[in-house]
Every structure is written in structure tokens, then in C-alpha cells.
Short mmCIF file of C-alpha atoms and ligand atoms in Angstrom, two decimals:
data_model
loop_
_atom_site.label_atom_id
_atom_site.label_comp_id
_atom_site.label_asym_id
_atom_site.label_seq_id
_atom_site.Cartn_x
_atom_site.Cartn_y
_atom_site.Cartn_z
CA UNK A 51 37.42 24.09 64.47
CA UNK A 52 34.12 25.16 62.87
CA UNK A 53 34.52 27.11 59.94
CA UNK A 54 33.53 31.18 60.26
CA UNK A 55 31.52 32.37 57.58
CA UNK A 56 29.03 35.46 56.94
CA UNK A 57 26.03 34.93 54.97
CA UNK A 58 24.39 37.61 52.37
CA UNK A 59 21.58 37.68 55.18
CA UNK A 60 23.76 38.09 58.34
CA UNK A 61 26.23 40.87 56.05
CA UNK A 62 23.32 42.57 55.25
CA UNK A 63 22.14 43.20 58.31
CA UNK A 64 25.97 43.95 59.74
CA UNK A 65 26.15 46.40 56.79
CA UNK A 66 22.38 48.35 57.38
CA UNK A 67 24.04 51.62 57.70
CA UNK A 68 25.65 51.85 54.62
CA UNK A 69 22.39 51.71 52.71
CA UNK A 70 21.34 54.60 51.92
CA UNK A 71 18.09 55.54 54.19
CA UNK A 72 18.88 52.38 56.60
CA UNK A 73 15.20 52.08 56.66
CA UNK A 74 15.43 48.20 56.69
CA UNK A 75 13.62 48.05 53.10
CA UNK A 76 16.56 48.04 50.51
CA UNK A 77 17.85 44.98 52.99
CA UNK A 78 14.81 42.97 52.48
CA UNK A 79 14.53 44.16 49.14
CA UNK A 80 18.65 42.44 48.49
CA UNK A 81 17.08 39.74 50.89
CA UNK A 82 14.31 39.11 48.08
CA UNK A 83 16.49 38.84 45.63
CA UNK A 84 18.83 36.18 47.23
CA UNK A 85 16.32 34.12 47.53
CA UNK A 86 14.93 34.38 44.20
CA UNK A 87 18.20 33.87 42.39
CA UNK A 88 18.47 30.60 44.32
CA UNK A 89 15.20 29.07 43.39
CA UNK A 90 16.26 30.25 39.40
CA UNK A 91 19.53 28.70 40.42
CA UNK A 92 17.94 25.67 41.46
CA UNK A 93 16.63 24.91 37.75
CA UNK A 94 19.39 25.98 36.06
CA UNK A 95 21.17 23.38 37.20
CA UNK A 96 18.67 20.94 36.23
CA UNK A 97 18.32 22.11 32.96
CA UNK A 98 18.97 19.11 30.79
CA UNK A 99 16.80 16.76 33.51
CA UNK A 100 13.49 19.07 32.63
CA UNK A 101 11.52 19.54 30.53
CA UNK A 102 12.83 23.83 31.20
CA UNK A 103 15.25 23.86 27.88
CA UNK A 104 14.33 25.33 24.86
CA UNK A 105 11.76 27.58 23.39
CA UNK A 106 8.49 28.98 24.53
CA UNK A 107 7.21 29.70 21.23
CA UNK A 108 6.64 33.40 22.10
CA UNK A 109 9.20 36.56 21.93
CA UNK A 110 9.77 39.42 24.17
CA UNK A 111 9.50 43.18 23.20
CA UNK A 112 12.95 43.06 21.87
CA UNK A 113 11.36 40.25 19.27
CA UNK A 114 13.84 37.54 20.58
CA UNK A 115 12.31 34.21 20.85
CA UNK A 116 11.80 33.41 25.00
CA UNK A 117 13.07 30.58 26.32
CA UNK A 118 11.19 28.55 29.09
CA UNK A 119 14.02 29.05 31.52
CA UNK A 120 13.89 33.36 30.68
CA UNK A 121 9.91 32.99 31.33
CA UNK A 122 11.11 30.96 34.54
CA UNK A 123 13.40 33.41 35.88
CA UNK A 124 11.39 36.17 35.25
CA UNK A 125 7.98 35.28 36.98
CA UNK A 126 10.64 34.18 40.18
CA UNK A 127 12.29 37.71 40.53
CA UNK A 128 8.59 39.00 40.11
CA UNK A 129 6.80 37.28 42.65
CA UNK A 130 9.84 37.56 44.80
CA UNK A 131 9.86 41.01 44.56
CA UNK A 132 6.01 41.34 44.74
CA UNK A 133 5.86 39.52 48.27
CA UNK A 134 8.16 42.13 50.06
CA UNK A 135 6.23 44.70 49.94
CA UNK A 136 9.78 47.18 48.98
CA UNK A 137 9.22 47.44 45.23
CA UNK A 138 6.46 49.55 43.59
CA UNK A 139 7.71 48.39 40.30
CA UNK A 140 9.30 46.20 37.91
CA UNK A 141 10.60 46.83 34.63
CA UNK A 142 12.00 43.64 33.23
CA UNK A 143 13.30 42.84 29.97
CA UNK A 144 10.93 39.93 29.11
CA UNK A 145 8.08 42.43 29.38
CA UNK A 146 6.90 45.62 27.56
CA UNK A 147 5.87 47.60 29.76
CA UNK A 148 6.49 48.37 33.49
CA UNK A 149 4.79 45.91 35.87
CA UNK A 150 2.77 48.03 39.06
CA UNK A 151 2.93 45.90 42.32
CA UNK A 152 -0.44 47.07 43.53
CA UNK A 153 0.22 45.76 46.99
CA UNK A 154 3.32 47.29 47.56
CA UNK A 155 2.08 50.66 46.17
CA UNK A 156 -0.63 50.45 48.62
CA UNK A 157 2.20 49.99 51.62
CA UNK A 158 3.62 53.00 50.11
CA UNK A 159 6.60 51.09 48.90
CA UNK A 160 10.16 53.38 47.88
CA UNK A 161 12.23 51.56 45.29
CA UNK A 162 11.90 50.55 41.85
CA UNK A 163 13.69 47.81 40.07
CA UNK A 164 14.86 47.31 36.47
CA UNK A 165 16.12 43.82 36.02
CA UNK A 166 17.29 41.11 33.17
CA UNK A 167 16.13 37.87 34.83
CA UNK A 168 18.30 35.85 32.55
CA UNK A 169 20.89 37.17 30.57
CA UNK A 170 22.55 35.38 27.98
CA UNK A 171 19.91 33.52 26.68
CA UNK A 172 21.64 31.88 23.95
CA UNK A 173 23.81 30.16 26.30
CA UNK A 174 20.78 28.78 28.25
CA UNK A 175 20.52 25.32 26.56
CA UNK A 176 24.20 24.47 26.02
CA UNK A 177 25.17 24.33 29.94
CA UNK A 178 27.37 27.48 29.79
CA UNK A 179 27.38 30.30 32.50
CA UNK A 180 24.41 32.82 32.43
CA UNK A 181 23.69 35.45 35.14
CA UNK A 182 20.81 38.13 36.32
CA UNK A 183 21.64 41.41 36.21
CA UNK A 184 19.32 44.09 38.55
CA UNK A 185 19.17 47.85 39.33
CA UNK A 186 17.66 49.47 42.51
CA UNK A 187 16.21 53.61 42.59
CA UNK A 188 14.39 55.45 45.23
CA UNK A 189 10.90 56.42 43.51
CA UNK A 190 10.70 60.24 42.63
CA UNK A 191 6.98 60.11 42.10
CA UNK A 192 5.24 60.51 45.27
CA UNK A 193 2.54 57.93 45.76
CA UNK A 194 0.35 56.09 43.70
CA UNK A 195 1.68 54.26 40.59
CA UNK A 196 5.06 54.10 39.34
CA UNK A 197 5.88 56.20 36.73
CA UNK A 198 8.11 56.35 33.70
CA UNK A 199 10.16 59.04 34.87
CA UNK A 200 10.95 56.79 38.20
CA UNK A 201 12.79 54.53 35.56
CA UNK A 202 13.97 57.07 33.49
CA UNK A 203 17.17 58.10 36.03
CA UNK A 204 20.34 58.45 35.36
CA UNK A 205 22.48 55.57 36.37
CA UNK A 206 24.42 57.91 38.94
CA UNK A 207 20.93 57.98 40.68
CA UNK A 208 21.05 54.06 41.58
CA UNK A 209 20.87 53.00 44.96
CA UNK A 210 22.13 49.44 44.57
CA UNK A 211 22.74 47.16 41.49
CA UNK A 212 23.46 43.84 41.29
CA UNK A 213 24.34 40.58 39.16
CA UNK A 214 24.21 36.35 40.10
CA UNK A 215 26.40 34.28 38.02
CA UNK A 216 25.17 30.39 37.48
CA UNK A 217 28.89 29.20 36.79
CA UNK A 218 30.51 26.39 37.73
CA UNK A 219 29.65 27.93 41.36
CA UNK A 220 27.00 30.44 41.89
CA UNK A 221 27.73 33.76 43.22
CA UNK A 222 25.98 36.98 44.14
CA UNK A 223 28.03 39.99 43.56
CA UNK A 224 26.42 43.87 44.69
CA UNK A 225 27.08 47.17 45.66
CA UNK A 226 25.17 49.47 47.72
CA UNK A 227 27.62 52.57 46.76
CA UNK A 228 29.79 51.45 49.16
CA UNK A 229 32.21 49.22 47.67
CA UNK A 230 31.59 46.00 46.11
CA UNK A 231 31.27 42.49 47.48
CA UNK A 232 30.82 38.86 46.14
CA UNK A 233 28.86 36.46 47.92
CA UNK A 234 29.08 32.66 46.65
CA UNK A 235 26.23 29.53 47.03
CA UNK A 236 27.33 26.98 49.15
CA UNK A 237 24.73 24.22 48.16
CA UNK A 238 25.16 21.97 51.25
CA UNK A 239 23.24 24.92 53.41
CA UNK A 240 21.66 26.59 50.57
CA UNK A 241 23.32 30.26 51.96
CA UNK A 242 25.07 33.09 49.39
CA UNK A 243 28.62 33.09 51.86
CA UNK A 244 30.78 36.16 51.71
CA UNK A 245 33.94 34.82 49.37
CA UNK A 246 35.23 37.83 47.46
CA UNK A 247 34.54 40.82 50.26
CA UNK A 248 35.50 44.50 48.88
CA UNK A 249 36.50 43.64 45.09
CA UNK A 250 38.64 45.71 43.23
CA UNK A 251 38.76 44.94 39.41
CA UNK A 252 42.76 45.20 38.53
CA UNK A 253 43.48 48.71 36.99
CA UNK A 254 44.78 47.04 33.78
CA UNK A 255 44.35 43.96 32.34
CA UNK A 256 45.15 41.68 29.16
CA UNK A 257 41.94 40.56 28.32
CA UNK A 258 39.94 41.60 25.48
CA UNK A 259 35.89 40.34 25.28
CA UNK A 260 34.05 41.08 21.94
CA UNK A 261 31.74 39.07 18.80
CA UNK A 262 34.65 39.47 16.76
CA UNK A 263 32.21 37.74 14.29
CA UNK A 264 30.68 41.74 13.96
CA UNK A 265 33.98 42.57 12.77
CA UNK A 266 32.92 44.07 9.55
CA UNK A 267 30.09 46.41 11.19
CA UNK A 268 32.30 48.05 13.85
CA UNK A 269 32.95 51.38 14.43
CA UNK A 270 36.41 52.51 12.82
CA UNK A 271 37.80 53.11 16.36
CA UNK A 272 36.91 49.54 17.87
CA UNK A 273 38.35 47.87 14.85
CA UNK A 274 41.83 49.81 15.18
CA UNK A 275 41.81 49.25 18.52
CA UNK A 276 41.52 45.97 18.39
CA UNK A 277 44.29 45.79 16.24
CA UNK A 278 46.34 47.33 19.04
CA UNK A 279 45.48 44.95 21.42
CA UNK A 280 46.97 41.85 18.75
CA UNK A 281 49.94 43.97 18.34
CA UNK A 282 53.18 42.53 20.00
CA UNK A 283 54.70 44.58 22.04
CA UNK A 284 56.69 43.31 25.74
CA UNK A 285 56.24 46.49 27.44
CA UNK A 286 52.48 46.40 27.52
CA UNK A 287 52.08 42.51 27.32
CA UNK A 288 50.44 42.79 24.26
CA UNK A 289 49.31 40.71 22.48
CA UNK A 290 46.41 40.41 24.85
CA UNK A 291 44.13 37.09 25.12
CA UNK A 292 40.71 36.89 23.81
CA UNK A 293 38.06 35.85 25.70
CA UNK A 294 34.17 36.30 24.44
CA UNK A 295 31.43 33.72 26.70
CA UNK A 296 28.40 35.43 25.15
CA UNK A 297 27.23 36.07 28.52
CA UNK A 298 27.69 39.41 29.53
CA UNK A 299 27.51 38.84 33.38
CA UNK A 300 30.03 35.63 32.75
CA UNK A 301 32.52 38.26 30.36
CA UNK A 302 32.03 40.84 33.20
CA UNK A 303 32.83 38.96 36.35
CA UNK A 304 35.73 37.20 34.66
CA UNK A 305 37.18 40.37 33.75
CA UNK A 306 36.06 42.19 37.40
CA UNK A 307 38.04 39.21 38.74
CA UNK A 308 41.07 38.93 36.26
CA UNK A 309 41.12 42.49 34.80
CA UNK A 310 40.01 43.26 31.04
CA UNK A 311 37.65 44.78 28.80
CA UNK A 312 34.31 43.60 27.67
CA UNK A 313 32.71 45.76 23.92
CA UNK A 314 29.32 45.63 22.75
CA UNK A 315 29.67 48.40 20.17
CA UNK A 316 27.60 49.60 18.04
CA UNK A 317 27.23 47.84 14.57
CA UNK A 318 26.46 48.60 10.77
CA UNK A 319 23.23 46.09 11.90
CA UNK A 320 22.58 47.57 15.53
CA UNK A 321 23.66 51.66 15.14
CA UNK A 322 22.59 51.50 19.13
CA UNK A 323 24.48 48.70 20.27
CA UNK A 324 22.74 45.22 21.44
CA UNK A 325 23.25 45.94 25.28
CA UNK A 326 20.18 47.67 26.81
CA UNK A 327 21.14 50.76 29.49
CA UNK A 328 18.56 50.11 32.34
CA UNK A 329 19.00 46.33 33.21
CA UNK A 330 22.87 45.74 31.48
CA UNK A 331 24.54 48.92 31.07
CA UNK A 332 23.91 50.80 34.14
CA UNK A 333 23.56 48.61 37.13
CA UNK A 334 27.23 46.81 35.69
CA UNK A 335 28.39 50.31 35.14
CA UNK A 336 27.47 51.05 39.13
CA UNK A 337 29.44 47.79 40.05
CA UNK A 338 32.78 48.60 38.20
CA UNK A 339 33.18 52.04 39.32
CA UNK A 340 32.72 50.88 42.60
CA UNK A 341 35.21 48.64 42.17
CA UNK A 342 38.07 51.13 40.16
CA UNK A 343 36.92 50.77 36.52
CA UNK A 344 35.23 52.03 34.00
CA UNK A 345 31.84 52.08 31.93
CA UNK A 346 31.68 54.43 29.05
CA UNK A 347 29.38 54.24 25.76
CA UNK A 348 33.22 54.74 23.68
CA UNK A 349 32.72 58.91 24.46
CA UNK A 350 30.43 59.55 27.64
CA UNK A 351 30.01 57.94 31.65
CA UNK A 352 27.42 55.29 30.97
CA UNK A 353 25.96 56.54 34.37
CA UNK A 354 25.54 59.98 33.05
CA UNK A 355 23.17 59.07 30.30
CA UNK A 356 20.07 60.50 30.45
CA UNK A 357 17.38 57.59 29.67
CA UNK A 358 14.84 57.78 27.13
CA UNK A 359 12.68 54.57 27.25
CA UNK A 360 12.72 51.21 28.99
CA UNK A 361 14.30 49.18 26.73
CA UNK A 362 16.61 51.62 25.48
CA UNK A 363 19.77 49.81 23.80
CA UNK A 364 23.21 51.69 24.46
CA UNK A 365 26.70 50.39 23.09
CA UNK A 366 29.13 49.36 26.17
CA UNK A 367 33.14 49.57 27.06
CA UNK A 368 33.70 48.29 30.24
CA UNK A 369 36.02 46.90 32.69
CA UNK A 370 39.66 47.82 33.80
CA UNK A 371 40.32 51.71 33.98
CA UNK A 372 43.12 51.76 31.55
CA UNK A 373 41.66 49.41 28.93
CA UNK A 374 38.51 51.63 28.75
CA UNK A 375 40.49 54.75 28.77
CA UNK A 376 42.96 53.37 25.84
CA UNK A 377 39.53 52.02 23.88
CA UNK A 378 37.56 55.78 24.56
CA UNK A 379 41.11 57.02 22.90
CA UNK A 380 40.37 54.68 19.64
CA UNK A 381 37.03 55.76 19.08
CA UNK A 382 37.70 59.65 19.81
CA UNK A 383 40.75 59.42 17.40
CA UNK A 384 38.75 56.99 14.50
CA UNK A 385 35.28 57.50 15.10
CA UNK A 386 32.43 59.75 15.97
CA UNK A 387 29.44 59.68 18.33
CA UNK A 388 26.85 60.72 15.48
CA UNK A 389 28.06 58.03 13.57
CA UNK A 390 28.16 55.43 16.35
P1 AHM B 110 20.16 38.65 26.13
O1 AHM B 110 19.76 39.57 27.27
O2 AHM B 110 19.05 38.44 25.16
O3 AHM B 110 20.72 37.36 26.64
O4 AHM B 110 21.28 39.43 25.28
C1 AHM B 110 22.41 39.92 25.93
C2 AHM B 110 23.61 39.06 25.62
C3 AHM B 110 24.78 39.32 26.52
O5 AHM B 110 24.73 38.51 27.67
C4 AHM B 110 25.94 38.95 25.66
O6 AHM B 110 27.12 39.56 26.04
C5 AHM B 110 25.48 39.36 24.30
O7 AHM B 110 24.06 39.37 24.34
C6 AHM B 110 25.92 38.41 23.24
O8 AHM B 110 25.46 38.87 22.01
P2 AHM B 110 26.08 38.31 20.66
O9 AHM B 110 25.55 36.92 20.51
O10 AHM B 110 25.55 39.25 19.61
O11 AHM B 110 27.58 38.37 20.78
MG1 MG B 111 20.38 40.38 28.71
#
């Protein structure tokens, strides 16, 4: 018997009244994306066979050194987004400032998007997972160019967010507000199938994700928490495991799928955290409340955080409910926000 399956595209289209407007343009936009993550996908899996490894020799507003495969990624969610016609805008980590689609702001185009083409860079060259992380808004400016304030919303204010993992498969997980749902690459027809449809991320967990390495910087709450999670104890199956990729997406979705908690705190070195809010914090944030969890910065809703600037950095606790509320209890009991 042939095999039933749903594709991102045909789900999509089943799904067009959920988005919010169900004007057709936030599918095409999801549409763009698809496609773009599997022409990125398609070199990151030859990585090694390319000459797409390494450094460019130039570094991004964050004053991390590019690699060729970041560049890569980048100008392919770009130009995917740019032919559409959906996005006015594009504010992408690999670039300063916000990139105007003058086409699409012509066709008096709705949504903006804030996107990290290809997170967890330092992974890129040593054949371990790395992901793409994206966040959708309805414009508040009316017409004309972008502006800074379209960015500038509070993550509560998202229409859609997103990630792709390149793992040992490659999936596309998103959420429209309206649950969350996993879609993975099947090479042989080169279509994101539905394989993980309305996830839930387990309420509690026993995984804990963090650059223990930063041990010494922490924040007095994060380091007495962790503590508590090496504690023995039956009752709570503590001691929990330890798990840290160095990919946030990879950390996330093993934890969205397993149940944990993934910390990028702040540090003695980094007082804001590494993490930035618009392209890591907040469209993951979107996706784990959707699916039961919780994002928090160790005191406040990650989606309730008023944004500042573009790159803004923000520190992150996030995953299972209970994990994040037990953490948020560390750093409320050992540790302030002023001196986060
Ligand atoms: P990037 O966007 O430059 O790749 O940085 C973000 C990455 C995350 O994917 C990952 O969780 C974290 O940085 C790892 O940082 P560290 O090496 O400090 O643990
Ligand atoms: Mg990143």
C-alpha cells in the first residue's frame, strides 16, 4: 500500500485558517522558507566535499569571525525571502542593519522577519548539528520602509517563528500560535513530511544543557542550581544528565523532544548573556510555550521583553515548565536582576 504522508506545502495549505489574517501571504512566506532551508541543507551536507568550510576572513556586527557556510545561509534565506514578495524586511544576524526589500515594499508587503541563518557556528566545520532559527511580525508602520519599531515588538506580538535542524535528519519545526508541529526532509523526494504533528515538550525532564566551562562567571542562582540538579535524590530522579551540543537549536529540539532545560546565563564576561532576543530568544520562546514550556530571562516572560535594538543579547532558561520554574526559583532566591 502506498505510504500517506502530508508535506509542509500540502499542511500549509490544509492549515490556512489558522494563520492569522489567512491572507495566503504568511503561507508563502513559511513556503519560502522551506525551500530555502533545503538549498542551505543541501551544502551542509556537503560540507567537507567543498570548498564551503571554514572562514571568510570577515566578522559580523557581533565581531565573530563569518564562516563561508553563515555567509551561505544567509544570502539563501535573503533572496528567498526577497522573491516572495511577503517580507518588507530582514533583520539577520550576519548583518548590521535591517535589510529593505524594495520590491516587496512596493507590493505593499505585511510581515517582517528577524532570522539567524546559521546558528551554531562553531559547530559548522566539525560535522555536528546546526539549525536556523526565524521570527515572523505583521508590520506596524504603514507603508513605505520598514522601520525599527516594526522589529522592536515584543515577542508576544509574533505571528509565527520557526527553527530547521541539519541533524542526522533534517527537520522543520513551527508554530503559527496554534500549536506546534515538526516536519522532517525526506531526501529521496526532496519534501519537509509531517513526522512529529502537535508537539508537546514533556512538563519535566532530567536534562540539564549549559557551558559548564562559564562556571566561574555565573550568576549565584545558576551555580546553586546546578548543584541541585547533581544532587542525588530518587524522588526527583536527580541526579539529572548533562547534555550541552553548542547548538542552541540542536540543545532545544533535543530537550522539546526528550524534556529538559537549556541556560545561557549571563556571565562575569557577557553581563547580557550570549543569546540574542530577536532571532534566538523569542521566536524559541514562541515555540515552547506553544508546546507547554517555558522561556524566561531567570525573572521575566522572554516574550514580554520590550526590545531595544536589533542585536540585543538577553540571557535564556528554557525548556520543560517545571525545570524553568525550579531554575527562576534559584536565581530569585541567590541572585538579582540588576546584577544579572
Ligand atoms: P552563534 O549564533 O554565533 O552560532 O552563537 C549562538 C550559539 C548557540 O547556538 C549555542 O548554544 C551557543 O552559541 C554556544 O555558545 P558557547 O560556545 O559560549 O557555549
Ligand atoms: Mg546564533
Amino acid at each position: 500500500m502506498a505510504q500517506k504522508f502530508l508535506t509542509l506545502g500540502q499542511f500549509i495549505i490544509e492549515r490556512q485558517a489558522d494563520f492569522p489574517y489567512a491572507k495566503g501571504e504568511l503561507s508563502r512566506l513559511l513556503r519560502d522558507i522551506g525551500i530555502a532551508a533545503k538549498i542551505v541543507n543541501r551544502e551542509v551536507n556537503k560540507a567537507g566535499l567543498m570548498d564551503i568550510i571554514g572562514d571568510v576572513g570577515s566578522q559580523n556586527v557581533q565581531g565573530e569571525a563569518q564562516k563561508k557556510l553563515d555567509v551561505f545561509a544567509n544570502e539563501q534565506f535573503i533572496a528567498a525571502l526577497s522573491s516572495g514578495g511577503e517580507c518588507c524586511a530582514i533583520a539577520s544576524e550576519e548583518n548590521d542593519e535591517m535589510i529593505h526589500i524594495e520590491s516587496a515594499v512596493s507590493k505593499n508587503a505585511k510581515y517582517v522577519v528577524s532570522i539567524d541563518p546559521l546558528d551554531g557556528s562553531s559547530n559548522i566545520d566539525v560535522n555536528v548539528s546546526i539549525g536556523t532559527i526565524f521570527s515572523i511580525y505583521r508590520r506596524i508602520s504603514l507603508g513605505g520602509l520598514a522601520t525599527m519599531n516594526d522589529f522592536l515588538q515584543k515577542g508576544t506580538q509574533q505571528v509565527a517563528a520557526g527553527y530547521i535542524t541539519y541533524g542526522s535528519s533534517t527537520m522543520l519545526v513551527y508554530s503559527t500560535g496554534h500549536g506546534v508541529n515538526g516536519f522532517t526532509l525526506d531526501p529521496s523526494i526532496g519534501e519537509f513530511c509531517l513526522s512529529h504533528p502537535d508537539m508537546k515538550i514533556p512538563r519535566d525532564g532530567v536534562i540539564y544543557s549549559i557551558n559548564e566551562g562559564n562556571y566561574v562567571h555565573f550568576p549565584d542562582g545558576v551555580k546553586k542550581y546546578l548543584k541541585y540538579c547533581q544532587v542525588e535524590e530518587e524522588a526527583t530522579n536527580r541526579p539529572y544528565s548533562s547534555r550541552y551540543i553548542g547548538s542552541l537549536v540542536s540543545d532545544f529540539h533535543r530537550n522539546m523532544i526528550k524534556g529538559g532545560v537549556y541556560i545561557y546565563p549571563s556571565t562575569a564576561k557577557s553581563p547580557k548573556g550570549k543569546l540574542r532576543l530577536l532571532y534566538e530568544c523569542n521566536p524559541l520562546a514562541f515555540i515552547v510555550e506553544q508546546a507547554g514550556g517555558l522561556a524566561s530571562d531567570g525573572f521575566n516572560r522572554i516574550l514580554e521583553m520590550q526590545p531595544k535594538s536589533l542585536h540585543q543579547r538577553c540571557p535564556l532558561f528554557i525548556g520543560s515548565y517545571e525545570m524553568v520554574k525550579k531554575a527562576e526559583e534559584f536565581m530569585q532566591k541567590y541572585s538579582t536582576p540588576e546584577v544579572q
